[in-house]
Coordinates of C-alpha atoms and ligand atoms in Angstrom, one line a residue:
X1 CA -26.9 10.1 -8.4
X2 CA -28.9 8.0 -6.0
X3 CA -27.2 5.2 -7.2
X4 CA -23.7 6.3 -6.4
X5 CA -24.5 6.5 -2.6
X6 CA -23.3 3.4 -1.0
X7 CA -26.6 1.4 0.3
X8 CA -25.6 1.2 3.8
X9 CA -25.5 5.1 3.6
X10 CA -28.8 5.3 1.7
X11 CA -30.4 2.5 4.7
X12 CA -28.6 4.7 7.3
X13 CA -30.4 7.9 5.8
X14 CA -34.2 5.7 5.2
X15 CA -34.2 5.0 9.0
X16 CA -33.2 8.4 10.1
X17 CA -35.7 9.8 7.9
X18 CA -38.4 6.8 8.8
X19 CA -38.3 8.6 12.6
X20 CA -39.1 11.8 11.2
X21 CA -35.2 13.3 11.6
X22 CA -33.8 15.4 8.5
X23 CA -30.9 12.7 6.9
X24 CA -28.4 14.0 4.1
X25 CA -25.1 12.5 2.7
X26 CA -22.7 15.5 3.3
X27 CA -18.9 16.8 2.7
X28 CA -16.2 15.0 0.9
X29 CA -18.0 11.6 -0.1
X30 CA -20.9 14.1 -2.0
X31 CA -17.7 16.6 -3.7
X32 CA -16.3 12.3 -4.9
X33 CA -19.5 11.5 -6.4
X34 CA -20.2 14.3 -8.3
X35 CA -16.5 13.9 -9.6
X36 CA -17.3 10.4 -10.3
X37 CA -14.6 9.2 -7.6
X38 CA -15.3 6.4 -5.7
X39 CA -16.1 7.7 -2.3
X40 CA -13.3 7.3 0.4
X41 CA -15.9 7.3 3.4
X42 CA -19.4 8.1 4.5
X43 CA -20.5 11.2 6.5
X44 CA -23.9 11.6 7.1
X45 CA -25.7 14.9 8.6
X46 CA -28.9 14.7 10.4
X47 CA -31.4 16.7 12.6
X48 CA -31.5 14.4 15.1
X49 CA -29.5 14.7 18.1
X50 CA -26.7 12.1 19.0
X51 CA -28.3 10.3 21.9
X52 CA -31.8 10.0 19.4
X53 CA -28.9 8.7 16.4
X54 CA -28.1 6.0 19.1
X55 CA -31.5 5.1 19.9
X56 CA -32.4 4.0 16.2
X57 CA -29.6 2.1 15.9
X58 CA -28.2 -1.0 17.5
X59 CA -24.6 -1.1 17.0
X60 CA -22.7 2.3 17.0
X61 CA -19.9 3.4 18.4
X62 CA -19.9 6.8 20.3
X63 CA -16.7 8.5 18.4
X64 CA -17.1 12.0 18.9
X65 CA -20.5 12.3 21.2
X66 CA -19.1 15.7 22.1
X67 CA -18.9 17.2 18.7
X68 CA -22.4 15.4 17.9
X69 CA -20.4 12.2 15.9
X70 CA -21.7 8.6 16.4
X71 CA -20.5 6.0 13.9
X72 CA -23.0 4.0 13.1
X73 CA -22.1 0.3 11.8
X74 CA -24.4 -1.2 9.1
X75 CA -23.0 -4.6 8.6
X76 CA -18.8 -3.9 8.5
X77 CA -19.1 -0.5 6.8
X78 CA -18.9 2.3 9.3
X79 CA -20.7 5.1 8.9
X80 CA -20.4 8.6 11.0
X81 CA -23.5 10.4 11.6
X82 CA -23.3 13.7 12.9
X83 CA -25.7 16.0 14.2
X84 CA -26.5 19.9 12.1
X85 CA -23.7 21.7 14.2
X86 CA -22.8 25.6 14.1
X87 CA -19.3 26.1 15.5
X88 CA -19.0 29.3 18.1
X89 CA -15.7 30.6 18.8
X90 CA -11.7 29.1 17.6
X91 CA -9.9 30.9 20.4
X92 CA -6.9 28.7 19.9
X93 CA -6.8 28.0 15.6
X94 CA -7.0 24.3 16.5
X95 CA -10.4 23.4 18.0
X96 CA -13.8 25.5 17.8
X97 CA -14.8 25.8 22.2
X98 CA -18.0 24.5 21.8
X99 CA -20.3 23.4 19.3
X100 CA -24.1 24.3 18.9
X101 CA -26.6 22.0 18.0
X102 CA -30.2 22.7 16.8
X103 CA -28.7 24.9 13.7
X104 CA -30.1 24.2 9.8
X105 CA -28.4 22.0 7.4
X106 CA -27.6 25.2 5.9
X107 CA -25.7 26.6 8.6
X108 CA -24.1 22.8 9.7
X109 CA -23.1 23.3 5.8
X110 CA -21.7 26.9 6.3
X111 CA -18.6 25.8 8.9
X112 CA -17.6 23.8 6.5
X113 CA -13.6 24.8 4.6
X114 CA -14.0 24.7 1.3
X115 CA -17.5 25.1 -1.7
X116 CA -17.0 21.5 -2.7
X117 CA -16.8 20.1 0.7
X118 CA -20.3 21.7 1.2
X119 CA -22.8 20.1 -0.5
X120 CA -25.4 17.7 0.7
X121 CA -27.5 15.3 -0.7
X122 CA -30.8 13.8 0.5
X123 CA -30.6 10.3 -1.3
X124 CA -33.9 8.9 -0.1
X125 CA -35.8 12.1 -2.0
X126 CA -33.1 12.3 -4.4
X127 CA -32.1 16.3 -3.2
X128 CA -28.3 18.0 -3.8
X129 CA -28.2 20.6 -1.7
X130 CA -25.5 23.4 -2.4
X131 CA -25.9 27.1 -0.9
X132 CA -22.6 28.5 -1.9
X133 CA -22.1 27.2 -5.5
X134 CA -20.0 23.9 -4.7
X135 CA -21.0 22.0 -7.8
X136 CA -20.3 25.1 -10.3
X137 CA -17.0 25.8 -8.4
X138 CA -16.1 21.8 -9.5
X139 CA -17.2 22.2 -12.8
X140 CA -14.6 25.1 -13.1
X141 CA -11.8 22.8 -10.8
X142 CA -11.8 25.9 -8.9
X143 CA -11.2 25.6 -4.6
X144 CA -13.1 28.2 -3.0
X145 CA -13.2 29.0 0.7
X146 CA -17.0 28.9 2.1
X147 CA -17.4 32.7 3.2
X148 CA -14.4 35.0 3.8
X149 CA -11.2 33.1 3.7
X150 CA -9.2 35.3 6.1
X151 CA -11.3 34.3 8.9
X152 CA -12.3 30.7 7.8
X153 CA -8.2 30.1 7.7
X154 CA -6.9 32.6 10.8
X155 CA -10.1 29.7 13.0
X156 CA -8.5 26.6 12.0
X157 CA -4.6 26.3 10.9
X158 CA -5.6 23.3 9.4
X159 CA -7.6 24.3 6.5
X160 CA -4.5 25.9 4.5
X161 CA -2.6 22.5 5.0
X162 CA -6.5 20.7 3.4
X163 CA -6.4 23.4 1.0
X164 CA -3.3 22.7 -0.8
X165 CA -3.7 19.0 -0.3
X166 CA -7.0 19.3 -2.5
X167 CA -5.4 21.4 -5.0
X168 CA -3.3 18.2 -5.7
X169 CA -5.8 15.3 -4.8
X170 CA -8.5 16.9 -7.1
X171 CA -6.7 18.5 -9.0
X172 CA -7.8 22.2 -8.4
X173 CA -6.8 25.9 -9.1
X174 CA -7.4 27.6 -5.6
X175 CA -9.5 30.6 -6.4
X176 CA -7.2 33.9 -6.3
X177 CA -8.8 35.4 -3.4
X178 CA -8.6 31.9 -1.3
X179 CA -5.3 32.0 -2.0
X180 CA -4.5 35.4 -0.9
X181 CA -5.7 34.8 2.2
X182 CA -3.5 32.6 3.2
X183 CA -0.3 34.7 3.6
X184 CA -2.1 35.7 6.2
X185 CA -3.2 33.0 8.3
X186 CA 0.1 31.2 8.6
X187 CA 0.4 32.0 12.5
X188 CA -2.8 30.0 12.7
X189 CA -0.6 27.0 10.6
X190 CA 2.2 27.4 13.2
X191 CA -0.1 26.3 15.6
X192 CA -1.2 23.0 14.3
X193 CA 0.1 19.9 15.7
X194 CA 3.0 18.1 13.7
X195 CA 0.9 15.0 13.6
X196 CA -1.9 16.9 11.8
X197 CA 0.4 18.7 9.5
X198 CA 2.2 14.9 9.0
X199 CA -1.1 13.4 7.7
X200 CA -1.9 16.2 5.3
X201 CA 0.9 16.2 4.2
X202 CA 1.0 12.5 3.4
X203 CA -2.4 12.4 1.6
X204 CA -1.1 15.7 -0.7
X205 CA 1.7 13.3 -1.4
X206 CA -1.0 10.8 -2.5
X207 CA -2.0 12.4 -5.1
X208 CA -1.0 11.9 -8.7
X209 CA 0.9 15.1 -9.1
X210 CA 1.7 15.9 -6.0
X211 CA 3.9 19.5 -7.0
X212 CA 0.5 21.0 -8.1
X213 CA -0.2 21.4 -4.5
X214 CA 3.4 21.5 -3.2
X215 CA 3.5 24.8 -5.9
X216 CA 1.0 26.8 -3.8
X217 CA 2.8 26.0 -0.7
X218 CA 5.8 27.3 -1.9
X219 CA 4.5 30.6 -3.6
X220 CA 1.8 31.1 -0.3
X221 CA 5.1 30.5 2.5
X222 CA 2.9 27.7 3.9
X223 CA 6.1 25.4 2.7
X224 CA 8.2 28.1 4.7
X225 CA 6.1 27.0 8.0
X226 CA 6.2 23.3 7.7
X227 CA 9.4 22.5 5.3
X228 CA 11.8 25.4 5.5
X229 CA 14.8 23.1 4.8
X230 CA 13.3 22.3 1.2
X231 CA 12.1 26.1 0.6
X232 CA 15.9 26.7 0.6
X233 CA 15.9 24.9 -2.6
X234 CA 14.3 27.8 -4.5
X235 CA 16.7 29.5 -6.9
X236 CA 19.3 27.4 -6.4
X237 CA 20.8 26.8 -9.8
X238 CA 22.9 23.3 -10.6
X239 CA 24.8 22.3 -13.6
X240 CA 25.0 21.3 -17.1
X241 CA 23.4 18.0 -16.0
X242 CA 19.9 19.5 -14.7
X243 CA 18.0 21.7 -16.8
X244 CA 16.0 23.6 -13.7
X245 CA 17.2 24.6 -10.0
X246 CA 16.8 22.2 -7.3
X247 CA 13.5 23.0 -6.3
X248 CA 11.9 22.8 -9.5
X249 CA 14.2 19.5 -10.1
X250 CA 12.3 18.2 -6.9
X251 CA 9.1 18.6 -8.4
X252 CA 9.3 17.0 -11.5
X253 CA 11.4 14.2 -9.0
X254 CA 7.9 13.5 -7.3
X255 CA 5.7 13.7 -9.7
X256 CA 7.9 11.1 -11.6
X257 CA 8.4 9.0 -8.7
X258 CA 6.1 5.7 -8.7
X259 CA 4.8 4.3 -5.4
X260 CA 2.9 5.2 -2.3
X261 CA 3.3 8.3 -0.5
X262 CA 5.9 8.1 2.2
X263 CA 8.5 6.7 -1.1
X264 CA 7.5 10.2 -2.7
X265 CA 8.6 12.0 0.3
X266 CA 12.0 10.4 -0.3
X267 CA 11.9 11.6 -3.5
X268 CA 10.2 15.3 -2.5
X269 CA 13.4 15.2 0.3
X270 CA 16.8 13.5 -2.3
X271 CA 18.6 16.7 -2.6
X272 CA 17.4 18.4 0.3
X273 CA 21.1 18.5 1.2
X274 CA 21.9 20.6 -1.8
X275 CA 21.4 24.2 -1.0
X276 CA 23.4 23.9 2.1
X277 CA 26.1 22.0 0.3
X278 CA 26.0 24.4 -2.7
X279 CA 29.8 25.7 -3.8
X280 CA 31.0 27.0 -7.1
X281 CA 32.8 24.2 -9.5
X282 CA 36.4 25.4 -9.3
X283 CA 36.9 24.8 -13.4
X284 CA 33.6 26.7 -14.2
X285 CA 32.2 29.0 -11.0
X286 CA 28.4 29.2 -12.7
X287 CA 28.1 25.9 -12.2
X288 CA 28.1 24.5 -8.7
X289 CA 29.0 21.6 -6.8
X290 CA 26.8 19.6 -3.7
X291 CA 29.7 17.9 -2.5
X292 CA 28.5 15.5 -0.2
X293 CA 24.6 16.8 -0.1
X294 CA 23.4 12.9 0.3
X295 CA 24.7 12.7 3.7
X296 CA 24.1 16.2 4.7
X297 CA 20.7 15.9 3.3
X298 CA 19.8 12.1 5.3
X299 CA 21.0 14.3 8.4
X300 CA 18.3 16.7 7.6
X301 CA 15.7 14.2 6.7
X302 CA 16.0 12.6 9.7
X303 CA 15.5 15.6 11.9
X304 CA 12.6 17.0 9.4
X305 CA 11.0 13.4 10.1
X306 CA 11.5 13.8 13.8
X307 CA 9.9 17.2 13.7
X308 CA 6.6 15.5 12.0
X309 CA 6.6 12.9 14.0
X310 CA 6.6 10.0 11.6
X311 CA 7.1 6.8 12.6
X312 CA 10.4 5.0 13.5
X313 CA 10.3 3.3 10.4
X314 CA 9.2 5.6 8.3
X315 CA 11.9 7.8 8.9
X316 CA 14.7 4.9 8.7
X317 CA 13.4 4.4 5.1
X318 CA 13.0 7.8 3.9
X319 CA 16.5 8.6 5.5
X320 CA 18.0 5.7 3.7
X321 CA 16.7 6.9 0.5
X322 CA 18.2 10.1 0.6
X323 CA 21.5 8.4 1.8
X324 CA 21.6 6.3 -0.6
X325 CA 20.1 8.0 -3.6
X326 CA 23.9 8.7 -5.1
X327 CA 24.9 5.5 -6.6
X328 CA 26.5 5.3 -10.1
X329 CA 25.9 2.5 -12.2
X330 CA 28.0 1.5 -15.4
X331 CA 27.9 -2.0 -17.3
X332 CA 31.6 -2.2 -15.5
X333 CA 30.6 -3.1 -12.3
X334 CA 32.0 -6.9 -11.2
X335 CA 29.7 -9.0 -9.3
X336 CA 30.9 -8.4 -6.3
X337 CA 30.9 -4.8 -6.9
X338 CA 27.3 -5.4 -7.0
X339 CA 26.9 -7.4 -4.1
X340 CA 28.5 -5.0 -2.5
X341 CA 25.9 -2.3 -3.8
X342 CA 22.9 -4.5 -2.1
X343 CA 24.5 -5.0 0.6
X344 CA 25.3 -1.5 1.5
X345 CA 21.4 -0.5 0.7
X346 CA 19.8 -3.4 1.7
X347 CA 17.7 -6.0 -0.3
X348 CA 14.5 -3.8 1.2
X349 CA 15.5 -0.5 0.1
X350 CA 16.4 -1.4 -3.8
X351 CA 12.8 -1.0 -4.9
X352 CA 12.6 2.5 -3.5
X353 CA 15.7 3.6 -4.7
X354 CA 15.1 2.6 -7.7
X355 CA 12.0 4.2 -8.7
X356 CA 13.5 6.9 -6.9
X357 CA 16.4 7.0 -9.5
X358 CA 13.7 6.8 -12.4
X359 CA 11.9 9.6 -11.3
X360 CA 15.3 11.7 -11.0
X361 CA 16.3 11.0 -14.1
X362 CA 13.0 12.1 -15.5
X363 CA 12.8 14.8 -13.4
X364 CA 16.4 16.1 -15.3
X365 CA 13.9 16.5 -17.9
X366 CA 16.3 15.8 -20.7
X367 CA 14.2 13.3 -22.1
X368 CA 16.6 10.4 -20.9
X369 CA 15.4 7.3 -20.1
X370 CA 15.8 5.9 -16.8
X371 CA 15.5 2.3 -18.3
X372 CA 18.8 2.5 -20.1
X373 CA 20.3 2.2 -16.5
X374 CA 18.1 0.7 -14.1
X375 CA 16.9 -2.5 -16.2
X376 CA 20.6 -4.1 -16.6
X377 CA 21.4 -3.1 -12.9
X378 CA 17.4 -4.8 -11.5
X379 CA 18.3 -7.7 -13.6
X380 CA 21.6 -7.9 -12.1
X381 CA 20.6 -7.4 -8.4
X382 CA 18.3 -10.0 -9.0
X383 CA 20.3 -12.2 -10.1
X384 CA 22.3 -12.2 -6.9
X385 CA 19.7 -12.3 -5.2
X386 CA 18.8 -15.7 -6.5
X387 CA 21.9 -16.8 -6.3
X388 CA 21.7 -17.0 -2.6
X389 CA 24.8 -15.5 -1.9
X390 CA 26.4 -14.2 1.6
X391 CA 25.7 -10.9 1.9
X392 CA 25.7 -9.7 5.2
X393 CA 27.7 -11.6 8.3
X394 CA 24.8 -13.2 9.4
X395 CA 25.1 -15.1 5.7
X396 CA 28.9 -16.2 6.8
X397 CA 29.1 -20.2 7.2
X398 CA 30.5 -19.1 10.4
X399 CA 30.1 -17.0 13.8
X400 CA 31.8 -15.2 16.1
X401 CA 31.7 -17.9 18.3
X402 CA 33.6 -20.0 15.9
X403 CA 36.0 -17.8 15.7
X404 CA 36.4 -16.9 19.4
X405 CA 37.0 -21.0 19.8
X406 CA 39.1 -21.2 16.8
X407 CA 41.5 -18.5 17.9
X408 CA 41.4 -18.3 21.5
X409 CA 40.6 -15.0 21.8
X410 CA 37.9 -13.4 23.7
X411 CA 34.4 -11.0 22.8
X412 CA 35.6 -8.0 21.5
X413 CA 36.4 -5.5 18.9
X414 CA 39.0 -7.9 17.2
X415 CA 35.9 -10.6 16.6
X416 CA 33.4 -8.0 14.5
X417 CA 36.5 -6.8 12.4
X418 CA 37.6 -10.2 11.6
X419 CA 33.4 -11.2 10.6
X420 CA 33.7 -8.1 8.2
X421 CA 36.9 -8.8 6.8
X422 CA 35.7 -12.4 6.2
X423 CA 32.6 -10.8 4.7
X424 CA 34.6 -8.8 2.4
X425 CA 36.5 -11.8 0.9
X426 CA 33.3 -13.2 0.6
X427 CA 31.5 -10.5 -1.6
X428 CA 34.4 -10.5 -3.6
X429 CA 34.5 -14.3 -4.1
X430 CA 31.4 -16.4 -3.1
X431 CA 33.1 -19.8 -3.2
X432 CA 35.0 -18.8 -0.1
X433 CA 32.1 -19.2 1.8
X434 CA 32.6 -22.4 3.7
X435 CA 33.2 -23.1 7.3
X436 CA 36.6 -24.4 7.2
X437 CA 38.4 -22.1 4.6
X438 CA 36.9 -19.2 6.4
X439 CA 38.6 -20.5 9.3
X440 CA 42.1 -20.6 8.0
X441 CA 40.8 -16.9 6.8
X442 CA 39.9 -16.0 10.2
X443 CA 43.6 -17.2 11.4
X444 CA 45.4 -15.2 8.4
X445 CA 43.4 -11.9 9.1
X446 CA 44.2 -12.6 13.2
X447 CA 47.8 -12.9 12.5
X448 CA 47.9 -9.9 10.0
X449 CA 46.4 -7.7 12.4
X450 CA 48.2 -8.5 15.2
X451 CA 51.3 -7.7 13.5
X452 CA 49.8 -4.5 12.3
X453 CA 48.6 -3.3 15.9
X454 CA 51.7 -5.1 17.9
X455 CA 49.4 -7.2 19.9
Ligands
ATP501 P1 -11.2 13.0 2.4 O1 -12.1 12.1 3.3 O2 -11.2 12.6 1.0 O3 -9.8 13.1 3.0 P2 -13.0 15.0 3.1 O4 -13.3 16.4 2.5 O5 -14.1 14.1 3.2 O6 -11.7 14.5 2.4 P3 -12.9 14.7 5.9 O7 -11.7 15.0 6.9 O8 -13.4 13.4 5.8 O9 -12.4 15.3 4.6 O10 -14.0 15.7 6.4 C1 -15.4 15.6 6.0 C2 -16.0 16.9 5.7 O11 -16.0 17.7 7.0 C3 -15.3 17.8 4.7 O12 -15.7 17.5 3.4 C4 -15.7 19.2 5.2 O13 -17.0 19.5 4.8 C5 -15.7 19.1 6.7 N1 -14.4 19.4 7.3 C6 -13.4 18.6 7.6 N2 -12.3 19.2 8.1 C7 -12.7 20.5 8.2 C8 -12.0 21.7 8.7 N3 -10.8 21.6 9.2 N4 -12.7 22.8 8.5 C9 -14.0 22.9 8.0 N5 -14.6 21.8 7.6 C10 -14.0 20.6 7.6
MG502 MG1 -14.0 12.2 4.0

């Protein structure tokens, strides 16, 4: 396996070794290997002491010197060398107090959260190292806590979050007694900081199937802790149109949903307005109605993002795709019906929202094909796109400015309505878009509304 090590890892471990320090590959980049993965990044775990680590090598950066981390750069790649470590006390289920040095690789190995993620391989003498089963534990896919789970998940809140976001990245069962431990460690959870949570949560959304880990939240209460709103969603039963209740409707909606992770959490959040919408169809009460649920659900979505402190942006676009996530399509729509479509969305949003609406329809599990409806409607949006068209009142062939001169009247109120009406003619008839017929536009809408409001 000597040959999957990347060589700067290999020269960093020769020259540790050269000096007479132990030098091992170690964690998640050893679990990848062995899984034939290709390695995210490079950990390496040595005798040698961090102010020694920096003394061999000349361009490092002193990441962590604390907690015994120096990254040590070999060319561009980084790579982060720590020193054997034991860990005393958690005494706040976020951040051991202290660390020890001068421990064993096997005890540096026993801190670590999981079987897999403890394993370490000497690459210079060719030498896996694995004291608590790790590689028979990935043979079976099976995640197993390194020593008791209670205690390894009750020191660090984090490691039920990593847990579950391994279940889905490596696809893994979590071993039954793992998992029953965590019920019980969920205080520690609570105690994590939302930006933590956030980037767990984002890498579990990574993964092909995200719901195999999003599962085990749910049945464990972790998905209690950090997304009550969409634990709501449990047991919830729809309508003819879905064959499951919303919550298994949102799994097979992200697992069907193409793209990178944050557009998955617009599809793991669509219908988190439902349960709270939820009422009983008038015509046929066991079937219910979610009257509404897009809008009560963007609300949500935007205080859920808040909450996990994503980014501005982020948020905005995950909030838009929930808003937005309602729109029907038939082969009836006029032109401007479509314009209309792209420019309520916006031109950024479509691609979300429509692999968004693929993975809904999939995730009906009907056996429909999302295709029928989203291949005229792409074509279509894409053709008004090209066109060029106005479709927004920055696209007008005039401003508010023009229309201030025009018709005498001052900033205000009057000036934006007038732009949108103007816009609105527009969308309905591109040809109108020309500075002076927008004008006499301008004039007809003024005169209108000033009749209507007596001004
Ligand atoms: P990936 O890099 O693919 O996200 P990883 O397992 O390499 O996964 P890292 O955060 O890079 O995760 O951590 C490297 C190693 O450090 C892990 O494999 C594990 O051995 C150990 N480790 C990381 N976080 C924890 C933790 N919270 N508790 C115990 N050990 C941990
Ligand atoms: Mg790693």
């Amino acid at each position: 396996m000597k040959e999957q090590v990347a060589s700067e890892a290999q020269e960093v471990s020769r020259r540790l070794k050269a000096a007479g320090h132990e030098a091992f590959v170690v964690g998640g980049c050893v679990r990848d290997i062995l899984l034939g993965r290709d390695a995210k990044d490079w950990d390496v775990a040595t005798s040698a002491r961090p102010e020694v680590v920096q003394g061999l090598f000349r361009r490092c950066i002193p990441t962590g010197i604390a907690h015994g981390t120096v990254t040590v750069l070999v060319g561009k790649t980084p790579i982060e060398v720590t020193t054997f470590r034991g860990e005393a006390e958690y005494s706040d289920a976020r951040r051991p107090d202290r660390v020890n040095f001068g421990v064993t690789l096997e005890e540096d190995l026993a801190r670590r959260d999981f079987t897999v993620n403890a394993l370490a391989y000497d690459p210079i003498d060719d030498r896996l190292v694995d004291p608590f089963g790790g590689r028979e534990d990935l043979a079976a896919r099976r995640l197993r806590a390194v020593g008791d789970p209670a205690i390894r998940f009750r020191e660090d809140g984090l490691r039920v979050m990593r847990a579950v976001r391994f279940v889905a990245t490596l696809e893994m069962s979590l071993d039954r007694s793992t998992e029953a431990a965590i019920p019980g460690a969920l205080d520690s959870l609570r105690k994590v900081s939302a930006e933590r949570v956030r980037d767990e949560l984002v890498k579990l959304l990574s993964a092909p199937r995200p719901s195999l880990g999003l599962r085990v939240a749910q049945r464990t209460g972790i998905l209690a802790v950090i997304l009550p709103e969409l634990a709501e969603g449990v047991g919830v039963v729809q309508n003819r149109f879905h064959a499951s209740d919303v919550w298994e409707h949102t799994m097979a909606t992200v697992d069907n949903t193409p793209g990178d992770a944050i557009r998955r959490l617009g599809a793991l959040l669509h219908d988190v307005g439902k349960p709270r919408t939820a009422a009983p169809k008038v015509d046929s009460p066991s079937e219910q109605t979610f009257f509404r649920h897009e809008a009560v659900g963007a609300e949500m979505t935007d205080a859920i993002m808040r909450r996990l402190k994503f980014s501005n942006r982020e948020r905005e676009r995950v909030t838009a795709m929930v808003a937005h996530h309602m729109f029907w399509y038939s082969p009836e729509w006029t032109d401007a019906t479509v314009r209309r479509f792209v420019r309520r969305v916006g031109v950024d949003l479509i691609p979300d929202l429509f692999a968004l609406r693929e993975g809904d329809v999939r995730g009906r599990g009907r056996g429909e094909d999302p295709e029928v409806e989203l291949c005229e409607l792409r074509a279509r949006v894409h053709a008004v796109l090209d066109e060029d068209q106005a479709l927004s009142i920055q696209d007008l062939a005039l401003d508010g400015e023009d229309i201030m001169a025009a018709l005498g009247i001052p900033p205000g109120r009057r000036v934006g309505e007038i732009l949108r009406a103007l816009l609105e003619r527009v969308l309905e008839d591109p040809s109108l878009n020309e500075r002076d017929r927008l004008l006499s536009l301008a004039a007809e809408i003024h005169a209108e509304r000033g009749q209507q409001s007596g001004t």
